[in-house]
Amino acid sequence: MRIHAIQTGRVQIKQAQIKGRGHGLWRQLQPVVSREWADWVPVYAWAIEHPEGVIVVDTGSGAHLKSLPRWHPYFQFAVHFDIEPEQEVGPQLRNLGIGARDVKTVVLTHLHVDHDGGLAHFALSRIVADRGEVARAAGIRGTLVGYLPQRWPSWFDPQPLSWQEARCGPFAHSAPITNAGDVIAVATPGHTPDHVSILVHDGERQIMLAGDTSYLEETMLSGTIDGVSPDEAAAAATLAAIRTFCATHPTIYLPTHDPQSAERLAARDTVAVR
Ligand SMILES: [Zn+2]
């Protein structure tokens, strides 16, 4: 199985979003009120060349994100996007020889704007997302908590993940993505309540496409909660579950915005849990 890291532009956020400061509402306000910007970080989407067809995990950013609703404090004060149309996931897949019809499935870890920003390129694919995440992102309520459902393509009607009853190691639930069972979604609540990560079983190793479970491998290892997660305990439990998983399975851990993600994938670098 070949996995491609596709960088769809970059995003600039505050340090306090990457590494949360303080607790409760205070922590969640810091990404907006703090003045300390982090360096620009990449926005990755992933393409898995699988015998059952190409699977795309997250659709990355879109050039439309250079203009954001100014009435929203997060969009006005806490984030900037840098992306040109040719850096969107569709054109980059075409450069890899992967056409729209080759992409059988698109899985969304969550529906934040830099994960669903390239949906328009996938009108011909099966789109899969968690039902609770879609409900949270929809409508005016979704817009108030930082989603942009009004920019979803009119045809967007994702298929819900089919969660299995049984636990999956340290994770509460898993849902198959392929018939072969070698690509699965696991529940990683925290950054959003219904956030999921994708595990790809690739020979000896597991590849974890972790979305925004943490912004960096380092913050997963240290158990540092981000500035976004609404429920600190849930986020901490997920980071602990990932450390348990990585301690028992050689895992390449790939968050969407970790500047080292593409390098770790290329070098097949697994997490060293201390
Ligand atoms: Zn996010």
Short mmCIF file of N, CA and C and ligand atoms in Angstrom, two decimals, residues 110 112 114-115 191-192 212 215 257, ligand 1:
data_model
loop_
_atom_site.label_atom_id
_atom_site.label_comp_id
_atom_site.label_asym_id
_atom_site.label_seq_id
_atom_site.Cartn_x
_atom_site.Cartn_y
_atom_site.Cartn_z
N HIS A 110 -12.62 14.82 10.96
CA HIS A 110 -13.60 15.75 11.53
C HIS A 110 -13.85 16.80 10.46
N HIS A 112 -13.63 20.29 10.54
CA HIS A 112 -13.05 21.64 10.56
C HIS A 112 -12.65 22.04 9.14
N ASP A 114 -10.18 23.11 7.48
CA ASP A 114 -8.98 22.69 6.77
C ASP A 114 -8.93 21.17 6.61
N HIS A 115 -10.05 20.52 6.86
CA HIS A 115 -10.18 19.07 6.65
C HIS A 115 -11.28 18.78 5.62
N HIS A 191 -10.25 16.71 20.42
CA HIS A 191 -10.23 17.94 19.61
C HIS A 191 -11.65 18.33 19.19
N THR A 192 -12.43 17.35 18.75
CA THR A 192 -13.89 17.49 18.69
C THR A 192 -14.46 16.23 19.34
N ASP A 212 -6.48 15.98 13.86
CA ASP A 212 -6.04 16.98 14.86
C ASP A 212 -6.09 16.41 16.28
N TYR A 215 -1.60 18.37 17.59
CA TYR A 215 -0.99 19.07 16.46
C TYR A 215 0.39 18.52 16.15
N HIS A 257 -1.10 18.58 11.02
CA HIS A 257 -0.34 19.84 10.98
C HIS A 257 1.08 19.69 11.51
ZN ZN B 1 -9.45 20.64 13.72
#
